[in-house]
PDB file of N, CA and C in Angstrom:
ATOM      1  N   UNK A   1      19.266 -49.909 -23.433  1.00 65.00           N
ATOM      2  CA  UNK A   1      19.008 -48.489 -23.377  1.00 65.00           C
ATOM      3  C   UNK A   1      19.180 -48.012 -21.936  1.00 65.00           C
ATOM      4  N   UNK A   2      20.259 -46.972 -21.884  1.00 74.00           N
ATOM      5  CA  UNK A   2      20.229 -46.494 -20.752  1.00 74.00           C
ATOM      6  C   UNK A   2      19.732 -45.097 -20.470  1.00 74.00           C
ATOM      7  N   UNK A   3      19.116 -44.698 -19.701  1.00 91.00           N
ATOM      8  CA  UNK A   3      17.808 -43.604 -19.095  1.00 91.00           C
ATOM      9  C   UNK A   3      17.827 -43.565 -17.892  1.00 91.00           C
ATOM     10  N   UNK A   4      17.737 -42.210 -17.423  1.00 91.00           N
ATOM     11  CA  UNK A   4      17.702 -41.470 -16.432  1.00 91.00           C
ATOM     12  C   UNK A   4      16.146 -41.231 -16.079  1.00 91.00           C
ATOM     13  N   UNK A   5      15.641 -41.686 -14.694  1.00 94.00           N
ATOM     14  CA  UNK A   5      14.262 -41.804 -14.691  1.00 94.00           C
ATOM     15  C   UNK A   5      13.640 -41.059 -13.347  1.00 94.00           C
ATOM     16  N   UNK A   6      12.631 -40.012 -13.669  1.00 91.00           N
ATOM     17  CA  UNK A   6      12.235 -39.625 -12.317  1.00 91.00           C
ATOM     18  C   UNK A   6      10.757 -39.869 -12.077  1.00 91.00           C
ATOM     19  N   UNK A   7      10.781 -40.804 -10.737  1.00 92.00           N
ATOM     20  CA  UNK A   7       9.383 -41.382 -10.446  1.00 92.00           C
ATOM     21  C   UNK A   7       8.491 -40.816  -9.268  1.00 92.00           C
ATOM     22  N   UNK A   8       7.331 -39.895  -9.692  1.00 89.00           N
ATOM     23  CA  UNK A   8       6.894 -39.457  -8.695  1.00 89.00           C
ATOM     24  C   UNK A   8       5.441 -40.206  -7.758  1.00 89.00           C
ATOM     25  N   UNK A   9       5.728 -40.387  -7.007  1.00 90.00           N
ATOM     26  CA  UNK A   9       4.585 -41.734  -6.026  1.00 90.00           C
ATOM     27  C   UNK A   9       4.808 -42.853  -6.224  1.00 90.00           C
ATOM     28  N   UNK A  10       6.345 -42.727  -6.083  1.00 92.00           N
ATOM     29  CA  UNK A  10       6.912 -43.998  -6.896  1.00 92.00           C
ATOM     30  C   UNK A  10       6.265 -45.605  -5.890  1.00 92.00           C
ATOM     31  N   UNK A  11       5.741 -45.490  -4.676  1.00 90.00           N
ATOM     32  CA  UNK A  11       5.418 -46.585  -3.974  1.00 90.00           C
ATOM     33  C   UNK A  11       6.045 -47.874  -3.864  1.00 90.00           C
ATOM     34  N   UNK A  12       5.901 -48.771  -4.333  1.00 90.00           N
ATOM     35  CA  UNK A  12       6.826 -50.160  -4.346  1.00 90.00           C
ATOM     36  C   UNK A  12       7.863 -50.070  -5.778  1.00 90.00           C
ATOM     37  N   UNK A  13       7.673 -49.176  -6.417  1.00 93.00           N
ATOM     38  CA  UNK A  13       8.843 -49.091  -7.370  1.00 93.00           C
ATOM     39  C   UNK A  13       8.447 -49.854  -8.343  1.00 93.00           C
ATOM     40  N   UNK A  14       6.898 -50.354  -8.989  1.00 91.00           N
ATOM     41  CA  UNK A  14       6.121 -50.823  -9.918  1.00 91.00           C
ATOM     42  C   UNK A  14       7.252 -50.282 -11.261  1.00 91.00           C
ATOM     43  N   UNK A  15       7.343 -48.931 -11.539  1.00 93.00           N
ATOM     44  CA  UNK A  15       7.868 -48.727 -12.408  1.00 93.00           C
ATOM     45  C   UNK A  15       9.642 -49.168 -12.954  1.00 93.00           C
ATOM     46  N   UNK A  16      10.263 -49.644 -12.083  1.00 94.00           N
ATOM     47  CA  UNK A  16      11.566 -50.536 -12.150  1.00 94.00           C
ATOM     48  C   UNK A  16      11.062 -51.517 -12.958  1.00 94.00           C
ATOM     49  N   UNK A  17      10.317 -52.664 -12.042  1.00 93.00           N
ATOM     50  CA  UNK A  17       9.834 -53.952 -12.611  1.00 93.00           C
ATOM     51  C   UNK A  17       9.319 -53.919 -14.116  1.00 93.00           C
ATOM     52  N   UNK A  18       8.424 -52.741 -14.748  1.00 93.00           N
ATOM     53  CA  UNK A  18       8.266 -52.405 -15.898  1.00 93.00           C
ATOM     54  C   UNK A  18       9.830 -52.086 -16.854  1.00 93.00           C
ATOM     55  N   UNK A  19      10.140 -51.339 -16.165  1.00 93.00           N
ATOM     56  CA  UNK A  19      11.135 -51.299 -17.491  1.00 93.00           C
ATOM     57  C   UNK A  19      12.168 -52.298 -17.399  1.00 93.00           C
ATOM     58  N   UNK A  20      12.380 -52.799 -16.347  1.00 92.00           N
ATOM     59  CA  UNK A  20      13.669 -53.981 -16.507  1.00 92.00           C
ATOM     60  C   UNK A  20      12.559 -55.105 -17.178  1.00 92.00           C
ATOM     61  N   UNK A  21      11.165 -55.390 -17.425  1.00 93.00           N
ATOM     62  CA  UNK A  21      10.713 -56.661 -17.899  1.00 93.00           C
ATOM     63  C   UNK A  21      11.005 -55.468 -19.541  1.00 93.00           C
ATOM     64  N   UNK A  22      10.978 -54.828 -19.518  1.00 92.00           N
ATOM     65  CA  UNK A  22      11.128 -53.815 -21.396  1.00 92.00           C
ATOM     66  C   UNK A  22      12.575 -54.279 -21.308  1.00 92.00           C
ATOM     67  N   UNK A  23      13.545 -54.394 -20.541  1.00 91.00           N
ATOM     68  CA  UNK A  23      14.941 -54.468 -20.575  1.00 91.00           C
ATOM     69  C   UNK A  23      15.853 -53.582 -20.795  1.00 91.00           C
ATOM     70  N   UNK A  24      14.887 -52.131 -20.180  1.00 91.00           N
ATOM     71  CA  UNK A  24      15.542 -50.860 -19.725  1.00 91.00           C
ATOM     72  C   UNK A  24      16.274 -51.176 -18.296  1.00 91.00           C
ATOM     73  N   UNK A  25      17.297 -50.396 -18.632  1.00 90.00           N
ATOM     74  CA  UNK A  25      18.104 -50.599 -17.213  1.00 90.00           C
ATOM     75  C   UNK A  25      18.804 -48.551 -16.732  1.00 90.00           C
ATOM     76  N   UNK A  26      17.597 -48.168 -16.071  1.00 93.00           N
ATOM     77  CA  UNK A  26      17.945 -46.464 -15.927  1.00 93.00           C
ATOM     78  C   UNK A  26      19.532 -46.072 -14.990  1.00 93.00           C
ATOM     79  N   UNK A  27      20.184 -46.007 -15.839  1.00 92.00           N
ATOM     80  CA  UNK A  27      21.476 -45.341 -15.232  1.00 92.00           C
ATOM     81  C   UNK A  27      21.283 -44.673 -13.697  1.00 92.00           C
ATOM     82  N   UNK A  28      20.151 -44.099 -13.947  1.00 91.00           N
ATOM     83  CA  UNK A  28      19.757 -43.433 -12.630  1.00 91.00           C
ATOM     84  C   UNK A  28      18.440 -43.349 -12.439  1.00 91.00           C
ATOM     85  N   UNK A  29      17.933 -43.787 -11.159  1.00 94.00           N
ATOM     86  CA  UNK A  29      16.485 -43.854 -11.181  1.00 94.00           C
ATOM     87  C   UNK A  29      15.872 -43.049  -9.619  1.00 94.00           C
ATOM     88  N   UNK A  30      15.512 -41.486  -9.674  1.00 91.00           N
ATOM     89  CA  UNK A  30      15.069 -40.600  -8.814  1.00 91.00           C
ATOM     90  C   UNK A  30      13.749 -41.064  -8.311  1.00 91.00           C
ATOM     91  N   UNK A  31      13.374 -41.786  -7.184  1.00 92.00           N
ATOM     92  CA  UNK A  31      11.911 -41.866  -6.749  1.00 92.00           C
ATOM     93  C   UNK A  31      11.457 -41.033  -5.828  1.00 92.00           C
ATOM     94  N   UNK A  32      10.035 -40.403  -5.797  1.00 91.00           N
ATOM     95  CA  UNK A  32       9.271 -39.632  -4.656  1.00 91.00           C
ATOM     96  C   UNK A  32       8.526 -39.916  -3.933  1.00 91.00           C
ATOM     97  N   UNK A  33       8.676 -40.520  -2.648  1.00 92.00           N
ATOM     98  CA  UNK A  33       7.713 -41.110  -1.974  1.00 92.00           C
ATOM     99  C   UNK A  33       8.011 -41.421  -0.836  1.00 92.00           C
ATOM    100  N   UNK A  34       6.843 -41.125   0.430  1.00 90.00           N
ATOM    101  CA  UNK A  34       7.086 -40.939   1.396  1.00 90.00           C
ATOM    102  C   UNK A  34       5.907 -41.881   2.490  1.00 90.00           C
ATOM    103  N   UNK A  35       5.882 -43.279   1.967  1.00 92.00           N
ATOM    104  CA  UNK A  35       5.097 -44.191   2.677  1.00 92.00           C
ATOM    105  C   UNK A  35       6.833 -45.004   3.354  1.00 92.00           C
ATOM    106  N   UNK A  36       6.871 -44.866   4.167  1.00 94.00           N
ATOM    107  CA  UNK A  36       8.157 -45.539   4.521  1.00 94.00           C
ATOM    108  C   UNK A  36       8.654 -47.655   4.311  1.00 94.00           C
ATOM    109  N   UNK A  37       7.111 -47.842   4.627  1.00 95.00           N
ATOM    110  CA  UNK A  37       7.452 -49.154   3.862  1.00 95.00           C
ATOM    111  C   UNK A  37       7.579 -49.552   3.006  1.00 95.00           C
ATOM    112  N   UNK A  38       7.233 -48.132   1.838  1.00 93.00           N
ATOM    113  CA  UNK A  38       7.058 -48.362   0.148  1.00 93.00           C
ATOM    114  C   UNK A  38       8.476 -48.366  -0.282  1.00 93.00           C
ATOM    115  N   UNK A  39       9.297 -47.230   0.638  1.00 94.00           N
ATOM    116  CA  UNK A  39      10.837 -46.846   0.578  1.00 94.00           C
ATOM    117  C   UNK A  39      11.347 -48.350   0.902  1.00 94.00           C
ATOM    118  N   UNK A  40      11.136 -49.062   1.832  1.00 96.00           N
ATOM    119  CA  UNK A  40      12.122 -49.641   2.406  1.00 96.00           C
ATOM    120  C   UNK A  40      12.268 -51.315   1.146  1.00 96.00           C
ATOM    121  N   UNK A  41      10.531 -51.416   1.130  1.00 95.00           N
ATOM    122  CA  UNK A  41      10.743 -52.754   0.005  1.00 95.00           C
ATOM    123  C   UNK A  41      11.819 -52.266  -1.314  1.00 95.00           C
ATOM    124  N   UNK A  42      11.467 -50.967  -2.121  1.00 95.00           N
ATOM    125  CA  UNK A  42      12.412 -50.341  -2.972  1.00 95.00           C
ATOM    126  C   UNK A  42      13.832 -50.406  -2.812  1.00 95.00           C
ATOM    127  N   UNK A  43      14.294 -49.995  -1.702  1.00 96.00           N
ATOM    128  CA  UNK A  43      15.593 -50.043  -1.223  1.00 96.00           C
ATOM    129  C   UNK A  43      15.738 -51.756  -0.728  1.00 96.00           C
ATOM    130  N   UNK A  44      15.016 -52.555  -0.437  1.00 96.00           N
ATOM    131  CA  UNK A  44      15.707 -53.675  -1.150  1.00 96.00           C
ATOM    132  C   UNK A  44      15.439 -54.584  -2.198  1.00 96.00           C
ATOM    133  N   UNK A  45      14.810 -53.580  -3.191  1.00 95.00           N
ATOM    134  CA  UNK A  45      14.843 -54.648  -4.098  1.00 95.00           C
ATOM    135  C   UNK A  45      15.342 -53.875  -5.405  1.00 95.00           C
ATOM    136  N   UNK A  46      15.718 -52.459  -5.144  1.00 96.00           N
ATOM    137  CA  UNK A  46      16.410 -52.015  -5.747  1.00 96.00           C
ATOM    138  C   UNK A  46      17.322 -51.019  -5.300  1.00 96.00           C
ATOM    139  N   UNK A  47      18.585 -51.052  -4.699  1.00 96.00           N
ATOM    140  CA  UNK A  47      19.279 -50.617  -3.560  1.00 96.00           C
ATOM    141  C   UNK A  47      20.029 -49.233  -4.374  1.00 96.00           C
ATOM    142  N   UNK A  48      19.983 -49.015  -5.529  1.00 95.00           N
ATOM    143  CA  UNK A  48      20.423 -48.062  -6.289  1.00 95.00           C
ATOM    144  C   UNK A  48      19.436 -46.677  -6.291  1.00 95.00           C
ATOM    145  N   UNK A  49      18.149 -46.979  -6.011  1.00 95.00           N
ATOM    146  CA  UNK A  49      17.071 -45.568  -5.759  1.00 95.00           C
ATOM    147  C   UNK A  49      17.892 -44.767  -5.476  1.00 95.00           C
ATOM    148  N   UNK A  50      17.555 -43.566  -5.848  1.00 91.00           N
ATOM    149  CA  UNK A  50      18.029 -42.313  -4.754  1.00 91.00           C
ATOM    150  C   UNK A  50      16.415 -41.711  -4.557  1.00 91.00           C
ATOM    151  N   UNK A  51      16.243 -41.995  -2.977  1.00 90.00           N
ATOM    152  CA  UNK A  51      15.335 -41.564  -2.872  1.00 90.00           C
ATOM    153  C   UNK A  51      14.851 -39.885  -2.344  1.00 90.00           C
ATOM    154  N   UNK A  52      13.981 -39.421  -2.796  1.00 88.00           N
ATOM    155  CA  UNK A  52      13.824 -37.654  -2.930  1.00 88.00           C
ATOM    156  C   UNK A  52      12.544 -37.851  -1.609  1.00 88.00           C
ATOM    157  N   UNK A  53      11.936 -38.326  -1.241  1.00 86.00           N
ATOM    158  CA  UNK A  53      10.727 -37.813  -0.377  1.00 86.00           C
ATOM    159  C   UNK A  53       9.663 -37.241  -0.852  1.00 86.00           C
ATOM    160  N   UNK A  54       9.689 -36.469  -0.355  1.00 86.00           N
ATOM    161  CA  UNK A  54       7.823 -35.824  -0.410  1.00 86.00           C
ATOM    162  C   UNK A  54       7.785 -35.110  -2.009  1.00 86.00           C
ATOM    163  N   UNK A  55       7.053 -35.492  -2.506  1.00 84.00           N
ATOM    164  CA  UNK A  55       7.228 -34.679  -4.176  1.00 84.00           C
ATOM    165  C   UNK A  55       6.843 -33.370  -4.092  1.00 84.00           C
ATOM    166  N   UNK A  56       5.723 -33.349  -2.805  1.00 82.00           N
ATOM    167  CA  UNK A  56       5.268 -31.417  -2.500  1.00 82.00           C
ATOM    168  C   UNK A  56       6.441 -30.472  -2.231  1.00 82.00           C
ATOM    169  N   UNK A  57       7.280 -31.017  -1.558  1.00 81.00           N
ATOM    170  CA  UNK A  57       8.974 -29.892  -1.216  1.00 81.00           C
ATOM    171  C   UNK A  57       9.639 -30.625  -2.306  1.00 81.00           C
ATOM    172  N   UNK A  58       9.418 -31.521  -3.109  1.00 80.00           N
ATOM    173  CA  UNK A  58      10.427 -31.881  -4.311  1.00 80.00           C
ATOM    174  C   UNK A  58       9.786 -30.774  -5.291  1.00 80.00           C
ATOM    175  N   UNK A  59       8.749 -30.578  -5.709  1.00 79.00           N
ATOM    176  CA  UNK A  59       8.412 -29.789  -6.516  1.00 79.00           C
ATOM    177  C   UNK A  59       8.916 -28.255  -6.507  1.00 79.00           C
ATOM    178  N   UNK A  60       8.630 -27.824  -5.185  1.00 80.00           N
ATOM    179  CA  UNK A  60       8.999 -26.613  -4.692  1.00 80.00           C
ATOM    180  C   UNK A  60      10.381 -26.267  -4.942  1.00 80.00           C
ATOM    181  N   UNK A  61      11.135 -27.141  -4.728  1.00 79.00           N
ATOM    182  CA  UNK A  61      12.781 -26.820  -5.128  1.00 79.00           C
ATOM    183  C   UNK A  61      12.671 -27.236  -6.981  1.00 79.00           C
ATOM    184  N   UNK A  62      12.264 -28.314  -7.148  1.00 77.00           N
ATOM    185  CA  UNK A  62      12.625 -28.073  -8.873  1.00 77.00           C
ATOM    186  C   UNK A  62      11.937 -27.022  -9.860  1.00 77.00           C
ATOM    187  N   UNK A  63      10.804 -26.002  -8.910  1.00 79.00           N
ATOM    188  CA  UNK A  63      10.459 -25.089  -9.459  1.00 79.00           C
ATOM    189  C   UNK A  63      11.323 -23.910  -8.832  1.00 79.00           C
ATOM    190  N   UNK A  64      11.896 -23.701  -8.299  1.00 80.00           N
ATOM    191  CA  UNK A  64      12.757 -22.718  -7.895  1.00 80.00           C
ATOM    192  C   UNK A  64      13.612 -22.563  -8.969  1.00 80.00           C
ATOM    193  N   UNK A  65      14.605 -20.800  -8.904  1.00 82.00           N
ATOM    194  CA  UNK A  65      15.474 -20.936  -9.940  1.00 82.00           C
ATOM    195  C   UNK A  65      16.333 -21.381  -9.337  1.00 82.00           C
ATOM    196  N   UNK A  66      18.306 -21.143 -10.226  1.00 83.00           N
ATOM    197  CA  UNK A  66      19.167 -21.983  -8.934  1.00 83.00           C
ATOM    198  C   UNK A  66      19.299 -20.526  -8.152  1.00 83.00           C
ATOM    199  N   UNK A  67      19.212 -19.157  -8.442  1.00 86.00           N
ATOM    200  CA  UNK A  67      19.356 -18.473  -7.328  1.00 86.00           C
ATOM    201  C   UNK A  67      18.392 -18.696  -6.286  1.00 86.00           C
ATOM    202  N   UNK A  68      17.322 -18.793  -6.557  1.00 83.00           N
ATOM    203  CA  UNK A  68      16.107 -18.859  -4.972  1.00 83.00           C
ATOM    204  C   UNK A  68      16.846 -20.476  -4.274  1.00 83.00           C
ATOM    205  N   UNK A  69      17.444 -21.122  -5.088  1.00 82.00           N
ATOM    206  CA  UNK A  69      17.799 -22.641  -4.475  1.00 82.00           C
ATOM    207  C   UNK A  69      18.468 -22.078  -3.388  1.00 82.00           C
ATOM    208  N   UNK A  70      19.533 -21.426  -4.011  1.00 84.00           N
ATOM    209  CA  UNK A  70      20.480 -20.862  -3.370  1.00 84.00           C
ATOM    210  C   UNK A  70      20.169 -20.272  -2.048  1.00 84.00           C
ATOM    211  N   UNK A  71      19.057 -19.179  -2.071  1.00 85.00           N
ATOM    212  CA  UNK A  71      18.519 -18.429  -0.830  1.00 85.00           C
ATOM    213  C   UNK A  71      18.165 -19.133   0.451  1.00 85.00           C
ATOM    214  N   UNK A  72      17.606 -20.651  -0.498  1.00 84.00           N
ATOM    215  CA  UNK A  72      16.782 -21.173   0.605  1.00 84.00           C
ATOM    216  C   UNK A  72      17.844 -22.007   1.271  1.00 84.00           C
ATOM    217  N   UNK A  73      19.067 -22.581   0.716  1.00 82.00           N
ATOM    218  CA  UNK A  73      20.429 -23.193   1.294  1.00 82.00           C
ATOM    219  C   UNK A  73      20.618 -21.924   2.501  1.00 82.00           C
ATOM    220  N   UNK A  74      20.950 -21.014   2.301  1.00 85.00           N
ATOM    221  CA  UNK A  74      21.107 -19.611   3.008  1.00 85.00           C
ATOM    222  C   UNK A  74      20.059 -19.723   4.411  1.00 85.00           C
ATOM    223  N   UNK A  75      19.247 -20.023   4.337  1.00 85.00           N
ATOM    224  CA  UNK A  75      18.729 -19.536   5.480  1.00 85.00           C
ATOM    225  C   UNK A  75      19.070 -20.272   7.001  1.00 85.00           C
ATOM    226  N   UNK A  76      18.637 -19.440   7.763  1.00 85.00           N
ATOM    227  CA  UNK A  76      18.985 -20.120   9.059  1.00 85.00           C
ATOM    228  C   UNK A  76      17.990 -21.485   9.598  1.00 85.00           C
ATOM    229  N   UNK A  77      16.859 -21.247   9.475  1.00 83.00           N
ATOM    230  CA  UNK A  77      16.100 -22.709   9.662  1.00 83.00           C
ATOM    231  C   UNK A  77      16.404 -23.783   8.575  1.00 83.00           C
ATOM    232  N   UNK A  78      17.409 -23.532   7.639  1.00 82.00           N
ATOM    233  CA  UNK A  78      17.312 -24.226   6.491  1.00 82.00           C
ATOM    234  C   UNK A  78      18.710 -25.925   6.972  1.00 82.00           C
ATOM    235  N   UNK A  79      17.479 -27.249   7.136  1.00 85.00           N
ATOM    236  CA  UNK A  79      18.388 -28.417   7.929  1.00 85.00           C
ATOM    237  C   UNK A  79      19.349 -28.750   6.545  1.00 85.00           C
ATOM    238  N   UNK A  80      20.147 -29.527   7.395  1.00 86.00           N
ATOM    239  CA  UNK A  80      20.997 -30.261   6.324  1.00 86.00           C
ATOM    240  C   UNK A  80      20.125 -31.385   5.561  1.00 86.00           C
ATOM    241  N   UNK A  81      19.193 -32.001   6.031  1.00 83.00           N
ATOM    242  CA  UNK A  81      17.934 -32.393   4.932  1.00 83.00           C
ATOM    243  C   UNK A  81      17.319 -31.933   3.572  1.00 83.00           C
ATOM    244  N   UNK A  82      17.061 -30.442   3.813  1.00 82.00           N
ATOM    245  CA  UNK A  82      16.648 -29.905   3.092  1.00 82.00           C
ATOM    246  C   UNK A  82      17.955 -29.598   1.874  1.00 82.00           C
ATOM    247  N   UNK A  83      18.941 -29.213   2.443  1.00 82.00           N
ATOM    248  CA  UNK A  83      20.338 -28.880   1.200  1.00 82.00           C
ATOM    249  C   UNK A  83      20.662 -29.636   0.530  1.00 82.00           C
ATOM    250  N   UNK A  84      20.856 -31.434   1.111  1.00 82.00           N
ATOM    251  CA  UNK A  84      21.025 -32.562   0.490  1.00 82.00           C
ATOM    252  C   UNK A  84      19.676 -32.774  -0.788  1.00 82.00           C
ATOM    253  N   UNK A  85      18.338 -32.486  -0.302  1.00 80.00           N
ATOM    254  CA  UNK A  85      17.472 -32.691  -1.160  1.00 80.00           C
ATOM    255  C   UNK A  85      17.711 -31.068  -2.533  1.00 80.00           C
ATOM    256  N   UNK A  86      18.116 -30.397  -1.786  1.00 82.00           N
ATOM    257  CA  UNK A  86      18.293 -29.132  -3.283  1.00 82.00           C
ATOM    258  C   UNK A  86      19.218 -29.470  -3.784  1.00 82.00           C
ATOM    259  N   UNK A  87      20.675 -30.084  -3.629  1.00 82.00           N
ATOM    260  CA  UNK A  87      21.311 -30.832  -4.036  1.00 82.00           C
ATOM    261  C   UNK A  87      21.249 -31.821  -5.316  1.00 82.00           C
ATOM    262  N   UNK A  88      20.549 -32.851  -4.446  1.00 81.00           N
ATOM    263  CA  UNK A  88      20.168 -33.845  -5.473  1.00 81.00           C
ATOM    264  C   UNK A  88      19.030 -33.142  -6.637  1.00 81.00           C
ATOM    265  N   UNK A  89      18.330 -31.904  -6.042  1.00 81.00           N
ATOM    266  CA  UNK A  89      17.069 -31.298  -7.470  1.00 81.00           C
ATOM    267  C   UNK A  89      18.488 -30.738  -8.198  1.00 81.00           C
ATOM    268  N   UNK A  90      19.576 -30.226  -7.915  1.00 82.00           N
ATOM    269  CA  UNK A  90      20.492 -29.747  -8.957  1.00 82.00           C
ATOM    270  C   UNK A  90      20.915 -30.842  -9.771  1.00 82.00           C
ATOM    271  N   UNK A  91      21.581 -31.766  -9.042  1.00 80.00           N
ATOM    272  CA  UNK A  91      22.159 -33.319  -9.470  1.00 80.00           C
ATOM    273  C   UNK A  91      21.019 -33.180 -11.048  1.00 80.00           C
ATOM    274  N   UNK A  92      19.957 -33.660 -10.459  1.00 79.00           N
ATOM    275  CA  UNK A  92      18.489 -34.179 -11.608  1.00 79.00           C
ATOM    276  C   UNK A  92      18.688 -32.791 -12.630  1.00 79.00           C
ATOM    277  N   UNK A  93      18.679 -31.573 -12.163  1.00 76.00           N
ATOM    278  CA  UNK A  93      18.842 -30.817 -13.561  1.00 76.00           C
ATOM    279  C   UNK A  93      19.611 -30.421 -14.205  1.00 76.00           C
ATOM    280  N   UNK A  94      21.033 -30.601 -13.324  1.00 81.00           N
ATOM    281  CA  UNK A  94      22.134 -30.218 -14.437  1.00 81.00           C
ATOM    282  C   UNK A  94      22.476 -31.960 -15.767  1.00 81.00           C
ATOM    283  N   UNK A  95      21.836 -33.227 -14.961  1.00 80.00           N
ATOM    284  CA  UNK A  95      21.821 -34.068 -15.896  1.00 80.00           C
ATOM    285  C   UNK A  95      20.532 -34.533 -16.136  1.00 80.00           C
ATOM    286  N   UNK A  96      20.008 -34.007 -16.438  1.00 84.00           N
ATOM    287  CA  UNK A  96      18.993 -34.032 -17.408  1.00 84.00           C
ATOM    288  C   UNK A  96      18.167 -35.215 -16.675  1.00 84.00           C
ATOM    289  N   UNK A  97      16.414 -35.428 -17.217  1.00 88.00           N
ATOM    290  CA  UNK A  97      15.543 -36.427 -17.166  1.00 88.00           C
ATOM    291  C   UNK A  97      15.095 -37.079 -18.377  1.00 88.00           C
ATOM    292  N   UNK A  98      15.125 -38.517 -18.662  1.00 91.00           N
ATOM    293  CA  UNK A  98      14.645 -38.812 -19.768  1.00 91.00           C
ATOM    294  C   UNK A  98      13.326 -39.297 -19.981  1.00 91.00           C
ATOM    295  N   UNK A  99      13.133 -39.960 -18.925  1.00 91.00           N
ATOM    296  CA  UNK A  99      11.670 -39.967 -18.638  1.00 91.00           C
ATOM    297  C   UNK A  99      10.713 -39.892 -16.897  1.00 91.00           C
ATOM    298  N   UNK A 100      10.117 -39.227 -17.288  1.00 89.00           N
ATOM    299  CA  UNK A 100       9.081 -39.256 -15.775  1.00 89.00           C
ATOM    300  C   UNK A 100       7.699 -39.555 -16.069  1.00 89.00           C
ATOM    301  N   UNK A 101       7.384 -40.341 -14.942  1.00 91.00           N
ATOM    302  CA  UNK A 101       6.304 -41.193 -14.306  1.00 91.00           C
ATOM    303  C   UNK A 101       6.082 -41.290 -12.919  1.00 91.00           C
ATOM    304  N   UNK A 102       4.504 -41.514 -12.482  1.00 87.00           N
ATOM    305  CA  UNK A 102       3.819 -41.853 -11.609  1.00 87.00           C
ATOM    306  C   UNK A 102       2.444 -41.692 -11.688  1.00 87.00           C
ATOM    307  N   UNK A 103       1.988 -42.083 -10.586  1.00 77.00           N
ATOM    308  CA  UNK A 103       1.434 -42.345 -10.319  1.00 77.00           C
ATOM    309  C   UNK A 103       0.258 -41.851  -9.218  1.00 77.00           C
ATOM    310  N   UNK A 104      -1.180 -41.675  -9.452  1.00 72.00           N
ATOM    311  CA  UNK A 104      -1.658 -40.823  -8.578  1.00 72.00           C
ATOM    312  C   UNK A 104      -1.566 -41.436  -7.101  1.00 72.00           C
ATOM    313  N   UNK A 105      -1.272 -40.822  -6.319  1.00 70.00           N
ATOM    314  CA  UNK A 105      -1.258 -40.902  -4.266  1.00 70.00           C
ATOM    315  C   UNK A 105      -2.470 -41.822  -4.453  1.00 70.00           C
ATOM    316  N   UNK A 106      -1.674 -42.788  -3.269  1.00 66.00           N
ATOM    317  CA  UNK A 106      -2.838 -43.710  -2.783  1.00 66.00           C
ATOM    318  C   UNK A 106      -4.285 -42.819  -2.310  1.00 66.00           C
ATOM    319  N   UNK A 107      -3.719 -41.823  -1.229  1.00 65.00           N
ATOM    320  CA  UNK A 107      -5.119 -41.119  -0.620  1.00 65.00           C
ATOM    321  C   UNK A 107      -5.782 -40.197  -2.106  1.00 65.00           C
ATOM    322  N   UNK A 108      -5.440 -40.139  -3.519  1.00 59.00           N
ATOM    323  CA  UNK A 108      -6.075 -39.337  -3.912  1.00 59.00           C
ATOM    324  C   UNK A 108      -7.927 -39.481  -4.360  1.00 59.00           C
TER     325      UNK A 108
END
């Protein structure tokens, strides 16, 4: 079964290891998370992540419509960080999510 997966607090990427032991293998797998060593074990132990960052400005753009996306590409403080990440929130909604998961923040 192949699935498109978006993981928010994704941390060490717990949720990979789950579905590859189910013997899901996600075509594409979106993680959110912004502990940098959580990123870096992920990225090598699963080098295919595309990783999104902070889920608080991930949210903010996947609640936007695509015109406000648009506005906020437009602006002048607006980095090439930020366009790549509205980008990839278009990427995730023009092809769809099949499943999302996470997990509550360590500090919660």
């Amino acid at each position: 079964m192949e699935i498109k997966v978006l993981s928010l607090f994704d941390g060490l990427s717990g949720g990979q290891l789950a579905l590859r032991g189910l013997g899901i293998s996600p075509v594409r797998y979106y993680a959110s998370e912004i502990d940098p060593f959580a990123v870096e074990v992920t990225q090598t132990n699963f080098p295919d992540t595309v990783h999104l960052g902070d889920v608080v400005k991930l949210r903010r753009y996947l609640c936007a419509t695509p015109s406000n996306r648009e506005k906020i590409k437009a602006l002048p403080y607006c980095t090439a960080k930020t366009r790549r990440l509205i980008e990839q929130v278009e990427q995730i909604l023009s092809g769809g999510i099949d499943l999302v998961m996470g997990g509550s923040p360590c500090q919660g």
